[in-house]
mmCIF file with all atom_site columns, C-alpha atoms in Angstrom:
data_model
loop_
_atom_site.group_PDB
_atom_site.id
_atom_site.type_symbol
_atom_site.label_atom_id
_atom_site.label_alt_id
_atom_site.label_comp_id
_atom_site.label_asym_id
_atom_site.label_entity_id
_atom_site.label_seq_id
_atom_site.pdbx_PDB_ins_code
_atom_site.Cartn_x
_atom_site.Cartn_y
_atom_site.Cartn_z
_atom_site.occupancy
_atom_site.B_iso_or_equiv
_atom_site.pdbx_formal_charge
_atom_site.auth_seq_id
_atom_site.auth_comp_id
_atom_site.auth_asym_id
_atom_site.auth_atom_id
_atom_site.pdbx_PDB_model_num
ATOM 1   C CA . UNK A 1 1   ? 117.467 -191.747 -121.865 1.00 0.00 ? 1   UNK A CA 1
ATOM 2   C CA . UNK A 1 2   ? 116.339 -190.124 -125.379 1.00 0.00 ? 2   UNK A CA 1
ATOM 3   C CA . UNK A 1 3   ? 119.545 -189.615 -126.619 1.00 0.00 ? 3   UNK A CA 1
ATOM 4   C CA . UNK A 1 4   ? 120.525 -193.042 -126.377 1.00 0.00 ? 4   UNK A CA 1
ATOM 5   C CA . UNK A 1 5   ? 116.858 -193.872 -127.934 1.00 0.00 ? 5   UNK A CA 1
ATOM 6   C CA . UNK A 1 6   ? 117.526 -190.907 -130.897 1.00 0.00 ? 6   UNK A CA 1
ATOM 7   C CA . UNK A 1 7   ? 121.111 -192.904 -131.301 1.00 0.00 ? 7   UNK A CA 1
ATOM 8   C CA . UNK A 1 8   ? 119.448 -196.105 -131.274 1.00 0.00 ? 8   UNK A CA 1
ATOM 9   C CA . UNK A 1 9   ? 117.438 -194.911 -134.302 1.00 0.00 ? 9   UNK A CA 1
ATOM 10  C CA . UNK A 1 10  ? 120.418 -193.348 -136.622 1.00 0.00 ? 10  UNK A CA 1
ATOM 11  C CA . UNK A 1 11  ? 122.458 -196.657 -136.013 1.00 0.00 ? 11  UNK A CA 1
ATOM 12  C CA . UNK A 1 12  ? 119.011 -198.559 -137.074 1.00 0.00 ? 12  UNK A CA 1
ATOM 13  C CA . UNK A 1 13  ? 118.290 -196.064 -140.058 1.00 0.00 ? 13  UNK A CA 1
ATOM 14  C CA . UNK A 1 14  ? 122.242 -196.417 -141.007 1.00 0.00 ? 14  UNK A CA 1
ATOM 15  C CA . UNK A 1 15  ? 122.240 -200.045 -141.108 1.00 0.00 ? 15  UNK A CA 1
ATOM 16  C CA . UNK A 1 16  ? 119.082 -200.500 -143.357 1.00 0.00 ? 16  UNK A CA 1
ATOM 17  C CA . UNK A 1 17  ? 120.478 -197.920 -145.548 1.00 0.00 ? 17  UNK A CA 1
ATOM 18  C CA . UNK A 1 18  ? 123.577 -199.745 -145.771 1.00 0.00 ? 18  UNK A CA 1
ATOM 19  C CA . UNK A 1 19  ? 122.164 -203.256 -146.481 1.00 0.00 ? 19  UNK A CA 1
ATOM 20  C CA . UNK A 1 20  ? 119.282 -201.508 -149.004 1.00 0.00 ? 20  UNK A CA 1
ATOM 21  C CA . UNK A 1 21  ? 122.641 -200.028 -150.772 1.00 0.00 ? 21  UNK A CA 1
ATOM 22  C CA . UNK A 1 22  ? 124.155 -203.744 -150.379 1.00 0.00 ? 22  UNK A CA 1
ATOM 23  C CA . UNK A 1 23  ? 120.940 -205.373 -151.976 1.00 0.00 ? 23  UNK A CA 1
ATOM 24  C CA . UNK A 1 24  ? 120.781 -202.475 -155.139 1.00 0.00 ? 24  UNK A CA 1
ATOM 25  C CA . UNK A 1 25  ? 124.193 -203.072 -155.528 1.00 0.00 ? 25  UNK A CA 1
ATOM 26  C CA . UNK A 1 26  ? 124.773 -206.649 -155.278 1.00 0.00 ? 26  UNK A CA 1
ATOM 27  C CA . UNK A 1 27  ? 120.958 -208.621 -156.758 1.00 0.00 ? 27  UNK A CA 1
ATOM 28  C CA . UNK A 1 28  ? 119.392 -205.463 -158.143 1.00 0.00 ? 28  UNK A CA 1
ATOM 29  C CA . UNK A 1 29  ? 121.260 -203.412 -160.104 1.00 0.00 ? 29  UNK A CA 1
ATOM 30  C CA . UNK A 1 30  ? 121.310 -206.241 -163.006 1.00 0.00 ? 30  UNK A CA 1
ATOM 31  C CA . UNK A 1 31  ? 117.429 -206.097 -163.684 1.00 0.00 ? 31  UNK A CA 1
ATOM 32  C CA . UNK A 1 32  ? 118.087 -202.556 -163.486 1.00 0.00 ? 32  UNK A CA 1
ATOM 33  C CA . UNK A 1 33  ? 120.291 -202.909 -166.351 1.00 0.00 ? 33  UNK A CA 1
ATOM 34  C CA . UNK A 1 34  ? 118.928 -206.004 -168.365 1.00 0.00 ? 34  UNK A CA 1
ATOM 35  C CA . UNK A 1 35  ? 115.153 -205.050 -168.713 1.00 0.00 ? 35  UNK A CA 1
ATOM 36  C CA . UNK A 1 36  ? 116.214 -201.727 -170.319 1.00 0.00 ? 36  UNK A CA 1
ATOM 37  C CA . UNK A 1 37  ? 117.066 -204.503 -172.955 1.00 0.00 ? 37  UNK A CA 1
ATOM 38  C CA . UNK A 1 38  ? 114.550 -206.441 -175.047 1.00 0.00 ? 38  UNK A CA 1
ATOM 39  C CA . UNK A 1 39  ? 114.092 -207.829 -177.940 1.00 0.00 ? 39  UNK A CA 1
ATOM 40  C CA . UNK A 1 40  ? 113.321 -206.754 -180.850 1.00 0.00 ? 40  UNK A CA 1
ATOM 41  C CA . UNK A 1 41  ? 109.224 -206.493 -182.638 1.00 0.00 ? 41  UNK A CA 1
ATOM 42  C CA . UNK A 1 42  ? 108.378 -209.617 -184.799 1.00 0.00 ? 42  UNK A CA 1
ATOM 43  C CA . UNK A 1 43  ? 105.075 -209.515 -186.831 1.00 0.00 ? 43  UNK A CA 1
ATOM 44  C CA . UNK A 1 44  ? 103.865 -212.921 -186.374 1.00 0.00 ? 44  UNK A CA 1
ATOM 45  C CA . UNK A 1 45  ? 101.218 -213.108 -188.574 1.00 0.00 ? 45  UNK A CA 1
ATOM 46  C CA . UNK A 1 46  ? 100.736 -216.379 -189.699 1.00 0.00 ? 46  UNK A CA 1
ATOM 47  C CA . UNK A 1 47  ? 102.602 -219.477 -188.248 1.00 0.00 ? 47  UNK A CA 1
ATOM 48  C CA . UNK A 1 48  ? 105.848 -220.939 -189.115 1.00 0.00 ? 48  UNK A CA 1
ATOM 49  C CA . UNK A 1 49  ? 106.085 -222.859 -192.567 1.00 0.00 ? 49  UNK A CA 1
ATOM 50  C CA . UNK A 1 50  ? 102.776 -221.004 -194.146 1.00 0.00 ? 50  UNK A CA 1
ATOM 51  C CA . UNK A 1 51  ? 103.018 -218.542 -196.873 1.00 0.00 ? 51  UNK A CA 1
ATOM 52  C CA . UNK A 1 52  ? 102.598 -215.309 -196.504 1.00 0.00 ? 52  UNK A CA 1
ATOM 53  C CA . UNK A 1 53  ? 100.548 -213.165 -198.087 1.00 0.00 ? 53  UNK A CA 1
ATOM 54  C CA . UNK A 1 54  ? 103.285 -212.333 -200.744 1.00 0.00 ? 54  UNK A CA 1
ATOM 55  C CA . UNK A 1 55  ? 103.681 -216.192 -201.274 1.00 0.00 ? 55  UNK A CA 1
ATOM 56  C CA . UNK A 1 56  ? 106.987 -216.866 -199.084 1.00 0.00 ? 56  UNK A CA 1
ATOM 57  C CA . UNK A 1 57  ? 107.385 -219.090 -196.250 1.00 0.00 ? 57  UNK A CA 1
ATOM 58  C CA . UNK A 1 58  ? 107.220 -217.511 -192.701 1.00 0.00 ? 58  UNK A CA 1
ATOM 59  C CA . UNK A 1 59  ? 110.769 -217.463 -191.259 1.00 0.00 ? 59  UNK A CA 1
ATOM 60  C CA . UNK A 1 60  ? 111.225 -219.295 -188.123 1.00 0.00 ? 60  UNK A CA 1
ATOM 61  C CA . UNK A 1 61  ? 112.283 -216.918 -185.475 1.00 0.00 ? 61  UNK A CA 1
ATOM 62  C CA . UNK A 1 62  ? 114.826 -217.858 -183.049 1.00 0.00 ? 62  UNK A CA 1
ATOM 63  C CA . UNK A 1 63  ? 116.538 -215.895 -180.172 1.00 0.00 ? 63  UNK A CA 1
ATOM 64  C CA . UNK A 1 64  ? 119.319 -216.064 -179.768 1.00 0.00 ? 64  UNK A CA 1
ATOM 65  C CA . UNK A 1 65  ? 122.043 -214.670 -177.260 1.00 0.00 ? 65  UNK A CA 1
ATOM 66  C CA . UNK A 1 66  ? 126.149 -213.344 -177.289 1.00 0.00 ? 66  UNK A CA 1
ATOM 67  C CA . UNK A 1 67  ? 128.042 -213.725 -175.047 1.00 0.00 ? 67  UNK A CA 1
ATOM 68  C CA . UNK A 1 68  ? 132.076 -213.097 -176.180 1.00 0.00 ? 68  UNK A CA 1
ATOM 69  C CA . UNK A 1 69  ? 135.750 -212.430 -175.069 1.00 0.00 ? 69  UNK A CA 1
ATOM 70  C CA . UNK A 1 70  ? 134.574 -213.502 -170.385 1.00 0.00 ? 70  UNK A CA 1
ATOM 71  C CA . UNK A 1 71  ? 138.036 -213.581 -169.695 1.00 0.00 ? 71  UNK A CA 1
ATOM 72  C CA . UNK A 1 72  ? 137.504 -216.008 -166.909 1.00 0.00 ? 72  UNK A CA 1
ATOM 73  C CA . UNK A 1 73  ? 140.688 -215.029 -164.480 1.00 0.00 ? 73  UNK A CA 1
ATOM 74  C CA . UNK A 1 74  ? 142.920 -218.672 -163.750 1.00 0.00 ? 74  UNK A CA 1
ATOM 75  C CA . UNK A 1 75  ? 144.749 -219.151 -161.353 1.00 0.00 ? 75  UNK A CA 1
ATOM 76  C CA . UNK A 1 76  ? 148.949 -218.050 -162.508 1.00 0.00 ? 76  UNK A CA 1
ATOM 77  C CA . UNK A 1 77  ? 147.936 -214.417 -163.101 1.00 0.00 ? 77  UNK A CA 1
ATOM 78  C CA . UNK A 1 78  ? 143.953 -213.772 -161.487 1.00 0.00 ? 78  UNK A CA 1
ATOM 79  C CA . UNK A 1 79  ? 143.884 -212.256 -157.572 1.00 0.00 ? 79  UNK A CA 1
ATOM 80  C CA . UNK A 1 80  ? 141.851 -214.484 -155.803 1.00 0.00 ? 80  UNK A CA 1
ATOM 81  C CA . UNK A 1 81  ? 139.160 -211.235 -154.630 1.00 0.00 ? 81  UNK A CA 1
ATOM 82  C CA . UNK A 1 82  ? 140.093 -210.220 -158.140 1.00 0.00 ? 82  UNK A CA 1
ATOM 83  C CA . UNK A 1 83  ? 138.760 -213.124 -159.619 1.00 0.00 ? 83  UNK A CA 1
ATOM 84  C CA . UNK A 1 84  ? 136.008 -213.714 -157.141 1.00 0.00 ? 84  UNK A CA 1
ATOM 85  C CA . UNK A 1 85  ? 134.744 -210.690 -157.646 1.00 0.00 ? 85  UNK A CA 1
ATOM 86  C CA . UNK A 1 86  ? 134.480 -211.345 -161.375 1.00 0.00 ? 86  UNK A CA 1
ATOM 87  C CA . UNK A 1 87  ? 132.748 -214.552 -161.537 1.00 0.00 ? 87  UNK A CA 1
ATOM 88  C CA . UNK A 1 88  ? 130.300 -212.878 -159.790 1.00 0.00 ? 88  UNK A CA 1
ATOM 89  C CA . UNK A 1 89  ? 128.957 -210.280 -161.503 1.00 0.00 ? 89  UNK A CA 1
ATOM 90  C CA . UNK A 1 90  ? 129.203 -212.185 -164.840 1.00 0.00 ? 90  UNK A CA 1
ATOM 91  C CA . UNK A 1 91  ? 127.147 -215.277 -163.172 1.00 0.00 ? 91  UNK A CA 1
ATOM 92  C CA . UNK A 1 92  ? 124.747 -212.973 -161.448 1.00 0.00 ? 92  UNK A CA 1
ATOM 93  C CA . UNK A 1 93  ? 124.365 -210.744 -165.119 1.00 0.00 ? 93  UNK A CA 1
ATOM 94  C CA . UNK A 1 94  ? 124.222 -213.897 -166.820 1.00 0.00 ? 94  UNK A CA 1
ATOM 95  C CA . UNK A 1 95  ? 121.226 -215.671 -165.047 1.00 0.00 ? 95  UNK A CA 1
ATOM 96  C CA . UNK A 1 96  ? 119.334 -212.610 -165.156 1.00 0.00 ? 96  UNK A CA 1
ATOM 97  C CA . UNK A 1 97  ? 119.374 -212.210 -168.905 1.00 0.00 ? 97  UNK A CA 1
ATOM 98  C CA . UNK A 1 98  ? 118.439 -215.475 -168.858 1.00 0.00 ? 98  UNK A CA 1
ATOM 99  C CA . UNK A 1 99  ? 115.847 -214.944 -166.653 1.00 0.00 ? 99  UNK A CA 1
ATOM 100 C CA . UNK A 1 100 ? 114.470 -212.198 -167.990 1.00 0.00 ? 100 UNK A CA 1
ATOM 101 C CA . UNK A 1 101 ? 115.615 -212.293 -171.770 1.00 0.00 ? 101 UNK A CA 1
ATOM 102 C CA . UNK A 1 102 ? 114.666 -216.089 -171.791 1.00 0.00 ? 102 UNK A CA 1
ATOM 103 C CA . UNK A 1 103 ? 116.837 -216.927 -175.345 1.00 0.00 ? 103 UNK A CA 1
ATOM 104 C CA . UNK A 1 104 ? 116.312 -220.430 -176.835 1.00 0.00 ? 104 UNK A CA 1
ATOM 105 C CA . UNK A 1 105 ? 120.271 -220.738 -177.555 1.00 0.00 ? 105 UNK A CA 1
ATOM 106 C CA . UNK A 1 106 ? 123.507 -218.810 -176.053 1.00 0.00 ? 106 UNK A CA 1
ATOM 107 C CA . UNK A 1 107 ? 126.357 -218.218 -178.451 1.00 0.00 ? 107 UNK A CA 1
ATOM 108 C CA . UNK A 1 108 ? 129.914 -217.903 -176.090 1.00 0.00 ? 108 UNK A CA 1
ATOM 109 C CA . UNK A 1 109 ? 131.628 -216.743 -178.137 1.00 0.00 ? 109 UNK A CA 1
ATOM 110 C CA . UNK A 1 110 ? 136.117 -215.357 -178.368 1.00 0.00 ? 110 UNK A CA 1
ATOM 111 C CA . UNK A 1 111 ? 138.813 -215.905 -175.622 1.00 0.00 ? 111 UNK A CA 1
ATOM 112 C CA . UNK A 1 112 ? 136.646 -217.792 -172.239 1.00 0.00 ? 112 UNK A CA 1
ATOM 113 C CA . UNK A 1 113 ? 140.007 -217.990 -170.234 1.00 0.00 ? 113 UNK A CA 1
ATOM 114 C CA . UNK A 1 114 ? 141.732 -215.652 -169.437 1.00 0.00 ? 114 UNK A CA 1
ATOM 115 C CA . UNK A 1 115 ? 145.332 -218.108 -169.013 1.00 0.00 ? 115 UNK A CA 1
ATOM 116 C CA . UNK A 1 116 ? 144.785 -220.781 -172.149 1.00 0.00 ? 116 UNK A CA 1
ATOM 117 C CA . UNK A 1 117 ? 147.620 -221.097 -172.444 1.00 0.00 ? 117 UNK A CA 1
ATOM 118 C CA . UNK A 1 118 ? 148.863 -222.013 -169.072 1.00 0.00 ? 118 UNK A CA 1
ATOM 119 C CA . UNK A 1 119 ? 145.696 -223.554 -167.976 1.00 0.00 ? 119 UNK A CA 1
ATOM 120 C CA . UNK A 1 120 ? 145.227 -227.846 -168.103 1.00 0.00 ? 120 UNK A CA 1
ATOM 121 C CA . UNK A 1 121 ? 142.316 -229.873 -168.873 1.00 0.00 ? 121 UNK A CA 1
ATOM 122 C CA . UNK A 1 122 ? 141.556 -230.511 -165.382 1.00 0.00 ? 122 UNK A CA 1
ATOM 123 C CA . UNK A 1 123 ? 141.173 -226.424 -165.116 1.00 0.00 ? 123 UNK A CA 1
ATOM 124 C CA . UNK A 1 124 ? 139.266 -225.968 -167.975 1.00 0.00 ? 124 UNK A CA 1
ATOM 125 C CA . UNK A 1 125 ? 136.946 -228.944 -166.483 1.00 0.00 ? 125 UNK A CA 1
ATOM 126 C CA . UNK A 1 126 ? 136.690 -226.908 -163.136 1.00 0.00 ? 126 UNK A CA 1
ATOM 127 C CA . UNK A 1 127 ? 135.634 -224.446 -164.993 1.00 0.00 ? 127 UNK A CA 1
ATOM 128 C CA . UNK A 1 128 ? 133.293 -225.267 -167.691 1.00 0.00 ? 128 UNK A CA 1
ATOM 129 C CA . UNK A 1 129 ? 130.243 -225.077 -165.006 1.00 0.00 ? 129 UNK A CA 1
ATOM 130 C CA . UNK A 1 130 ? 130.817 -221.284 -164.870 1.00 0.00 ? 130 UNK A CA 1
ATOM 131 C CA . UNK A 1 131 ? 130.072 -221.009 -169.121 1.00 0.00 ? 131 UNK A CA 1
#
């Protein structure tokens, strides 16, 4: 009976470890990576629009995030599992960056879709909520 109890405990510990690794790799890794990022320090002395000590108007600070060359896979050349995995990772990274850094604007540059020359307006309309 003692051997069975030890085996059950080992299975429970192994299951807990696998679940912990899964949660870390699928969710928490993005927080660990993006928490290392930050905005540069800016002296906000006087409010925007007022004159500074040297007579120049204070600049308005805009927090902008630039997202470039996402290459979202399309239906022609992309395998369904590769597409699922990449889009999941990009969505998690993007949502985590938005939540932690709180940019005021986001610029999306470059090649958004991997198969732009084969894509129809219907495919673009389907993919646009991902952006």
